[in-house]
Amino acid sequence: MENYGAVIAVGIAAGLINRWLLLRSDYRHYPTYPHGQLVHLALGFIAASLGAVAVPAIAKPDFVAVTFLVLAAQQFREVRNMERETLMKLEESKLVSRGTDYIEGIARVFEARNYLVIMTALLTSGAAQLWGVKAAFIISPVSIMLTLRLMSGSFIGDIAEVKKGLVHFEGSLLMVDDVVIMNVGLPQTRKKIMDEGLGVIIKPVDDNARLNLDAPGQRKAIIHDVVSILGSKVDINETELMPLARKQVDKGYLAFFIVANEPDLEMLIEIVKRVPVLESTRGTTLLSYYGRKAAD
Amino acid sequence: MNTALSEYILAIITCETDKVKGGGCPVFLASDQEEMEKISLLLARILGGIVHDLENGIYLVCKH
């Protein structure tokens, strides 16, 4: 096909739609602001252009242009740094922090999404080049669906069983079921916790999941997600009601405690189930021979 | 960066004078349980710490 304009246009359009669909800005996903979204849509447009131009450049053939495209793709490494820096700066003024593992995960996802956009644009413009623009309308939805499927990771609900835990005191020790959370001194704080505190038990299904829940980064992610939806009664200089996740050291499950603004236990369990499993803390012991042997 | 003291006992509050000896930490004496709880609460709010109970009549304010 000689009409390079049309080839590039469908590639860019497919890539931009893909980036827009990948731009999730629900309760826990950054960006949540119109400006943050604009930044990413603009970058998505650049990524889509890169992918779309590649095929006509080879077809022409203009190999110098292709070399420049490869150089331009390097720019997307910066996206990860940009996201990491922004989120780290925001972290300093948060009452309940996200944790570095979560930030690293988010930053990596942002970088990866741009590569997926390049791939979609490349496939679409390739199809348009080889088989005409009509083919591009078939290939682009398929590749967009594929990228959406690729980018959905697993959730805590997939690797662990989440159920209600009983908040109670043994002397001055706050417990959720049989897990010690912390020592609480003041009687009025204990009463408040007994009245309003919520506890859940997060029980891993296998050894991989146990290692995953062990990681403090994963626990921080759980706490952050819950607090960002249900709220917490922590204030500056009043950290007594800090939400915490502690592990049962013998059995390996987690107990999670929170005094929330919206004390809804069912929703709490659902939110915990929907927390993403972080890439950097994922346990892989069952993939190794010795890990499998030790597990049985 | 936060440079405040953390993981550190900021104050000890007790009615039982014979159970606490001087150290690096200020000790506040109270005349009864009620006063002890009140002092602990105020100190915790002022210092930004939280109150822990040693279950032997000693409260301490600690920053985490």
mmCIF file of C-alpha atoms in Angstrom, chain A residues 170-173 183-188 190 237-240, chain B residues 37 40-41 44-46 48-53 55 59 63:
data_model
loop_
_atom_site.group_PDB
_atom_site.id
_atom_site.type_symbol
_atom_site.label_atom_id
_atom_site.label_comp_id
_atom_site.label_asym_id
_atom_site.label_seq_id
_atom_site.Cartn_x
_atom_site.Cartn_y
_atom_site.Cartn_z
ATOM 1 C CA GLU A 170 -5.447 -9.544 76.182
ATOM 2 C CA GLY A 171 -4.386 -7.215 78.975
ATOM 3 C CA SER A 172 -2.988 -4.247 77.109
ATOM 4 C CA LEU A 173 -2.257 -6.176 73.927
ATOM 5 C CA ASN A 183 0.257 -2.575 72.910
ATOM 6 C CA VAL A 184 -2.411 0.016 73.699
ATOM 7 C CA GLY A 185 -2.042 1.913 76.966
ATOM 8 C CA LEU A 186 -5.007 4.210 77.446
ATOM 9 C CA PRO A 187 -8.371 2.760 78.503
ATOM 10 C CA GLN A 188 -10.294 5.252 76.368
ATOM 11 C CA ARG A 190 -9.025 0.587 74.024
ATOM 12 C CA ASN A 237 0.662 13.522 65.853
ATOM 13 C CA GLU A 238 -2.192 11.150 66.727
ATOM 14 C CA THR A 239 -0.975 7.838 65.457
ATOM 15 C CA GLU A 240 -2.584 5.582 68.058
ATOM 16 C CA GLU B 37 -4.196 8.394 82.289
ATOM 17 C CA SER B 40 -0.283 10.138 79.476
ATOM 18 C CA LEU B 41 -2.951 11.321 77.074
ATOM 19 C CA ALA B 44 1.077 11.602 73.884
ATOM 20 C CA ARG B 45 -0.757 14.395 72.058
ATOM 21 C CA ILE B 46 2.012 16.931 72.759
ATOM 22 C CA GLY B 48 3.143 12.923 68.918
ATOM 23 C CA GLY B 49 3.748 9.546 70.483
ATOM 24 C CA ILE B 50 1.460 6.771 71.606
ATOM 25 C CA VAL B 51 0.790 5.450 75.105
ATOM 26 C CA HIS B 52 1.840 1.938 76.045
ATOM 27 C CA ASP B 53 0.970 0.056 79.205
ATOM 28 C CA GLU B 55 0.666 -3.644 83.020
ATOM 29 C CA TYR B 59 2.650 3.932 81.307
ATOM 30 C CA LYS B 63 7.174 7.448 69.252
#
